[in-house]
Short mmCIF file of C-alpha atoms and ligand atoms in Angstrom, two decimals:
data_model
loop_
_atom_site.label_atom_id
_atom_site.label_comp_id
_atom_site.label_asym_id
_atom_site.label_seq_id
_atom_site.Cartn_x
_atom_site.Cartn_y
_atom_site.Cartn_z
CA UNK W 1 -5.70 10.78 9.94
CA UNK W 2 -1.79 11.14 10.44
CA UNK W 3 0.30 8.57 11.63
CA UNK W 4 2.50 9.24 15.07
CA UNK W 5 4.72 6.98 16.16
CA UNK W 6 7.53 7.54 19.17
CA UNK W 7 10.56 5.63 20.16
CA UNK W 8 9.86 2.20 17.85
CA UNK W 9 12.37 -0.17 17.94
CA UNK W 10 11.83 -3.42 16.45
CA UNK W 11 14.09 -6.66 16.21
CA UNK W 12 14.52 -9.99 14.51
CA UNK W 13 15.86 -12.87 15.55
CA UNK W 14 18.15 -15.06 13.56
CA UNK W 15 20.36 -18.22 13.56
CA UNK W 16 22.84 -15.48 14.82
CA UNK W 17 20.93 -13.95 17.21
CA UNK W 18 19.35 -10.99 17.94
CA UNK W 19 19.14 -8.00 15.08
CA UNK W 20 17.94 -4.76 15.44
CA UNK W 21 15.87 -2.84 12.41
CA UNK W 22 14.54 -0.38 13.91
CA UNK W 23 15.98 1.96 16.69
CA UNK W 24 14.21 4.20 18.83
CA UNK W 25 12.15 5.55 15.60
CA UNK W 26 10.02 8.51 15.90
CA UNK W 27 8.06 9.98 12.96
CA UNK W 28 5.30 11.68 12.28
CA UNK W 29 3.20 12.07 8.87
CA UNK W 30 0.69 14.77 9.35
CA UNK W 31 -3.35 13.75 7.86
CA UNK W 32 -3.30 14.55 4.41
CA UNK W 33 0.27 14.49 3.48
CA UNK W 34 2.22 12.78 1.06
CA UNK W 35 5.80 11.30 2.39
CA UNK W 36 8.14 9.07 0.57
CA UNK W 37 10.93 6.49 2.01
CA UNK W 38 14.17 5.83 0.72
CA UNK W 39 16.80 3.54 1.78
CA UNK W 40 18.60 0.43 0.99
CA UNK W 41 17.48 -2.78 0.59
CA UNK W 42 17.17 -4.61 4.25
CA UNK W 43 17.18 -1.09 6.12
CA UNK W 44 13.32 -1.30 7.69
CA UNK W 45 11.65 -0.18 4.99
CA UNK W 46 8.74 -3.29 4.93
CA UNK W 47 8.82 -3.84 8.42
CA UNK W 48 8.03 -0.16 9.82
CA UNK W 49 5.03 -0.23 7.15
CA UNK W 50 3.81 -3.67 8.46
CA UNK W 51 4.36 -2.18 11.95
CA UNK W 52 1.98 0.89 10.91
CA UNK W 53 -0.28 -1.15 9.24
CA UNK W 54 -0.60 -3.88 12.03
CA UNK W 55 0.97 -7.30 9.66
CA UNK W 56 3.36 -7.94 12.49
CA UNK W 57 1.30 -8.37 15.28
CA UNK W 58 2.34 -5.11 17.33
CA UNK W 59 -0.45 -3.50 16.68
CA UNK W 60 -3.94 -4.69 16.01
CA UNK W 61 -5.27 -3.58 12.06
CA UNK W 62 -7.76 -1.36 11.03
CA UNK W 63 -9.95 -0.23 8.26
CA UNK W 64 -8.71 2.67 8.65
CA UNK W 65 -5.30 1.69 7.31
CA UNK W 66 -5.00 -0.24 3.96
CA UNK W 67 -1.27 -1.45 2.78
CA UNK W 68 -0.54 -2.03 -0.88
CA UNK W 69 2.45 -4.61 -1.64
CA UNK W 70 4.91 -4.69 -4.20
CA UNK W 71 3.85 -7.88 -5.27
CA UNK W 72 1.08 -7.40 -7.75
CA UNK W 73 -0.91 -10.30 -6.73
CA UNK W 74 -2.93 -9.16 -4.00
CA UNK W 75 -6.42 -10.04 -5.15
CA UNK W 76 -7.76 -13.27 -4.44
CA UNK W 77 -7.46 -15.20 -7.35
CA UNK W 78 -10.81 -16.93 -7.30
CA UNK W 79 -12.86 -14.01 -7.09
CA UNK W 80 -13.22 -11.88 -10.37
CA UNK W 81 -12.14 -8.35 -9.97
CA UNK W 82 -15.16 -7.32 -9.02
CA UNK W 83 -16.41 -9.80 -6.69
CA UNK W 84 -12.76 -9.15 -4.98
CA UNK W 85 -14.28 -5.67 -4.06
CA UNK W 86 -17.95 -6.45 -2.78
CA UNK W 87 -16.04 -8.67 -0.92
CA UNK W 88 -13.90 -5.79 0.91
CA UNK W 89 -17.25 -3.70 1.06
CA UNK W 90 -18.95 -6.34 2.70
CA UNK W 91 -16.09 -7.05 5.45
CA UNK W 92 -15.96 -3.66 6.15
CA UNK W 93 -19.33 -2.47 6.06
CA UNK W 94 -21.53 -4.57 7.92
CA UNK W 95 -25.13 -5.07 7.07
CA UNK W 96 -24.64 -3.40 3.64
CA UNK W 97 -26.88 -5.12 0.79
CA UNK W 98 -25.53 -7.59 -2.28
CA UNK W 99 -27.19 -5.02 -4.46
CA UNK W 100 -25.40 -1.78 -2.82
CA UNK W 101 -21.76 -3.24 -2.43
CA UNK W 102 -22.11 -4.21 -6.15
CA UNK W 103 -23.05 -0.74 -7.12
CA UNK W 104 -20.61 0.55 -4.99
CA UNK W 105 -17.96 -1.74 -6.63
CA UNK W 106 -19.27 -0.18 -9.43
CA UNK W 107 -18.25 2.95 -8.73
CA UNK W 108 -15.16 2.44 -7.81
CA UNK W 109 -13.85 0.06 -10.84
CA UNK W 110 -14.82 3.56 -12.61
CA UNK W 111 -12.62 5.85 -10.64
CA UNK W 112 -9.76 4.27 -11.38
CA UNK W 113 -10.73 3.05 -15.01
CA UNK W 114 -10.89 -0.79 -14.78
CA UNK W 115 -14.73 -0.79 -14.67
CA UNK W 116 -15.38 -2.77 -17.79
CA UNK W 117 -13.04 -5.45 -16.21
CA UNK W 118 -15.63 -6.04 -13.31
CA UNK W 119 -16.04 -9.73 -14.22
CA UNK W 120 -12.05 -10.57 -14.97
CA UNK W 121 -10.44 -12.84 -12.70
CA UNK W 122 -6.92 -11.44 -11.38
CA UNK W 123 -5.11 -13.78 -13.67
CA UNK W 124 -6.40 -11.72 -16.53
CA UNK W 125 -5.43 -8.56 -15.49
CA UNK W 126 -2.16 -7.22 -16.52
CA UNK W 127 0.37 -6.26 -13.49
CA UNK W 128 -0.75 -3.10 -14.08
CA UNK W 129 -4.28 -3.14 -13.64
CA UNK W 130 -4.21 -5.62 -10.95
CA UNK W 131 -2.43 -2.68 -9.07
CA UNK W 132 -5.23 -0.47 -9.87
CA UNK W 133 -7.55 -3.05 -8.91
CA UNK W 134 -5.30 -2.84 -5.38
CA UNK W 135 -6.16 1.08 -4.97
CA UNK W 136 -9.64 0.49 -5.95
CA UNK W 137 -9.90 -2.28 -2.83
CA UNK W 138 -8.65 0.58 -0.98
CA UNK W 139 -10.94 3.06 -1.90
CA UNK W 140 -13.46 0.65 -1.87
CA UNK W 141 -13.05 0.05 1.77
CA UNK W 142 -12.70 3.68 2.61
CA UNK W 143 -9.31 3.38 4.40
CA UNK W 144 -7.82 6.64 5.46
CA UNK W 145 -4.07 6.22 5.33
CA UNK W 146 -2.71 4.48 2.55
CA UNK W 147 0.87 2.28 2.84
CA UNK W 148 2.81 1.41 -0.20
CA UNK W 149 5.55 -0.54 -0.46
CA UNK W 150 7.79 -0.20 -3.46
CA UNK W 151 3.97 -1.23 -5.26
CA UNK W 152 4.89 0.21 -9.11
CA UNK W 153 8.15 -1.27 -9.50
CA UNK W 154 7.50 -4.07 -11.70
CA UNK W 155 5.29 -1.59 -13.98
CA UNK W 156 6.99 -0.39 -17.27
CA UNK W 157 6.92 3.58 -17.90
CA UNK W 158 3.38 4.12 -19.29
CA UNK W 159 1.85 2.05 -16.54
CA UNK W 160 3.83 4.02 -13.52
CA UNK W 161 2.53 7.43 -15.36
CA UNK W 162 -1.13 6.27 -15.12
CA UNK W 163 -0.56 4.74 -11.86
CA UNK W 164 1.08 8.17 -10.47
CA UNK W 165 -1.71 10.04 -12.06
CA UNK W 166 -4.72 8.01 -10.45
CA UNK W 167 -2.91 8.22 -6.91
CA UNK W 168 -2.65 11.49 -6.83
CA UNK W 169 -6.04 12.22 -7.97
CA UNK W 170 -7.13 9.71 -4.83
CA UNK W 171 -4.87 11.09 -2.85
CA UNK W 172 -5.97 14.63 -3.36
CA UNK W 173 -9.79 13.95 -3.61
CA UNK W 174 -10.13 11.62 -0.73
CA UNK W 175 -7.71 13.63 1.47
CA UNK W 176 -5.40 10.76 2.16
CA UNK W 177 -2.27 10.03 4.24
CA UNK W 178 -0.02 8.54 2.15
CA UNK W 179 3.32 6.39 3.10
CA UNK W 180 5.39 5.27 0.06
CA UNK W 181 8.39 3.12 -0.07
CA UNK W 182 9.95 2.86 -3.03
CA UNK W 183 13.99 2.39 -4.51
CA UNK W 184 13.17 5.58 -7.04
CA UNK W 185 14.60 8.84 -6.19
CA UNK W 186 12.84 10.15 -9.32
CA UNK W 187 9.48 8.53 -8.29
CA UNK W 188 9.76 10.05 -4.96
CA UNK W 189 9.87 13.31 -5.99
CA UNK W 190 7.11 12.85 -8.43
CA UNK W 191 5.00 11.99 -6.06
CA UNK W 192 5.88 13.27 -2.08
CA UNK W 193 5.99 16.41 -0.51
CA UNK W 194 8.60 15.26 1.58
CA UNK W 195 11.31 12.02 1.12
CA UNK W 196 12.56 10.52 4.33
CA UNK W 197 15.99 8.31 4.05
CA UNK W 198 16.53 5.80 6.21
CA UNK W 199 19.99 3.90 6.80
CA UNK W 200 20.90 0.40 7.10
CA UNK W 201 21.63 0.24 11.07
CA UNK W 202 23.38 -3.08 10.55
CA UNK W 203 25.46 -2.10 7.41
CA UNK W 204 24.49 -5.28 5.37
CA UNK W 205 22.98 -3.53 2.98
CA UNK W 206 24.44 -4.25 -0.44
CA UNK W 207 25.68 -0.64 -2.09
N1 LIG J 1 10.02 -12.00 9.67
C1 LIG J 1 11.34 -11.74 9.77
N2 LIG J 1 12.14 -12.50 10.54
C2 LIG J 1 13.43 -12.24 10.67
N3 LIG J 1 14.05 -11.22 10.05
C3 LIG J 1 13.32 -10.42 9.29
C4 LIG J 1 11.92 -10.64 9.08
N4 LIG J 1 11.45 -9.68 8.24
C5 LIG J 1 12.50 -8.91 7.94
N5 LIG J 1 13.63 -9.34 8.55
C6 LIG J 1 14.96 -8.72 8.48
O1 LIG J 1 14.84 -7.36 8.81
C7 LIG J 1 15.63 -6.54 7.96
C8 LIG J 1 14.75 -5.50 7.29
O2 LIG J 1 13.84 -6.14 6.40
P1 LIG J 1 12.76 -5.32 5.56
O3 LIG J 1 11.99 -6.28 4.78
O4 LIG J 1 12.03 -4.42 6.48
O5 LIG J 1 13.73 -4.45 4.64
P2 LIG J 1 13.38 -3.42 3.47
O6 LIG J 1 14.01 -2.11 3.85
O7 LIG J 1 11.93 -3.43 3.21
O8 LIG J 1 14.19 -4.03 2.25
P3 LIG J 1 13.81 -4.07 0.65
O9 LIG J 1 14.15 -2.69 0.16
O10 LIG J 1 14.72 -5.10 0.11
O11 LIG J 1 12.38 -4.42 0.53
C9 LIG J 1 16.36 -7.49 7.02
O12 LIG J 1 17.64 -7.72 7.53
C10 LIG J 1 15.54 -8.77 7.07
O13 LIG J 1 16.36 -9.89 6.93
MG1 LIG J 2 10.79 -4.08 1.59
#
């Protein structure tokens, strides 16, 4: 599924009035590519993904489209790992058993390695994992474009190499659309085909 989107222009207001983010924004991410965004902090970045992924109330979400955040705690904490993902299943896939969205749960915790933590509760998780646990609510769901905003910074090296690796196996295997924000030329290129940069419109941006 690719993601199309013409003339977007999106603003804010603010104790000082009106500010534009986005301005007359066109850009198109062809099914099953890989594109990265640069640009500095306050630029758009969050917003246009929230835009895509229909957190701002432009457009209406879909299952179709799942967003990963930077923030690492995106499971609900009172549901165990895997009872976070039968959850999702269930949600999305209406009239599907206990028994089969557990095994299908299942199945996912093992793609991305975090099976034998089916019955941990977020909190035990380390940032790490709980970001796995993130792409494995994705995949659980069956989403076909995947947004990411800035969602390994907090990880230390080792944990961004196994996170890398295990998107781009999904990404490959399930024939994704990916859109990445991140602050890391380096991690751009490691990952994307192709790195958009966006500018700060206002110039607020701090260097
Ligand atoms: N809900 C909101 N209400 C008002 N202003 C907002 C809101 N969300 C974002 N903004 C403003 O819009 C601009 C862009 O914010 P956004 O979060 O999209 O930036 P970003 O590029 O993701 O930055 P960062 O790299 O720091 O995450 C900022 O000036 C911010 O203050
Ligand atoms: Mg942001």
């Amino acid at each position: 599924m690719d993601i199309k989107l013409s003339g977007i222009t999106k603003e804010y207001w603010h104790e000082e009035g009106q500010v534009r983010v986005l301005d007359n924004l066109s850009l198109h991410v062809p099914s099953g590519s890989f594109v990265s965004i640069i640009g500095p902090s306050g630029c758009g970045k969050t917003t246009l993904l929230k835009l895509i992924g229909g957190f701002d109330g432009t457009t209406k979400p879909s299952r179709d489209i799942f967003m990963i955040f930077q923030d690492s705690n995106q499971l609900f904490p009172w549901r165990t790992l895997g009872s976070n993902l039968c959850y999702a299943i269930r949600k999305t896939h209406k009239g599907i058993g206990s028994a089969r969205a557990e095994e299908r749960a299942r199945e996912v915790l093992s793609e991305v390695g975090l099976l034998a933590f089916y019955h941990y509760y977020p909190h035990q998780l380390s940032g790490g994992m709980k970001q796995r646990g993130a792409l494995a609510r994705a995949l659980a769901v069956g989403c076909k474009v995947l947004l990411m905003d800035e969602p390994f910074t907090s990880l230390d090296r080792e944990n961004k190499e196994i996170a890398y690796e295990l998107l781009l196996k999904i990404w490959k295997e399930k024939k994704l659309t990916v859109l990445f924000v991140t602050h890391d030329l380096e991690e751009a290129k490691r990952l994307s085909g192709q790195i958009l940069y966006f500018e700060d419109l206002n110039g607020k941006s701090p260097a």
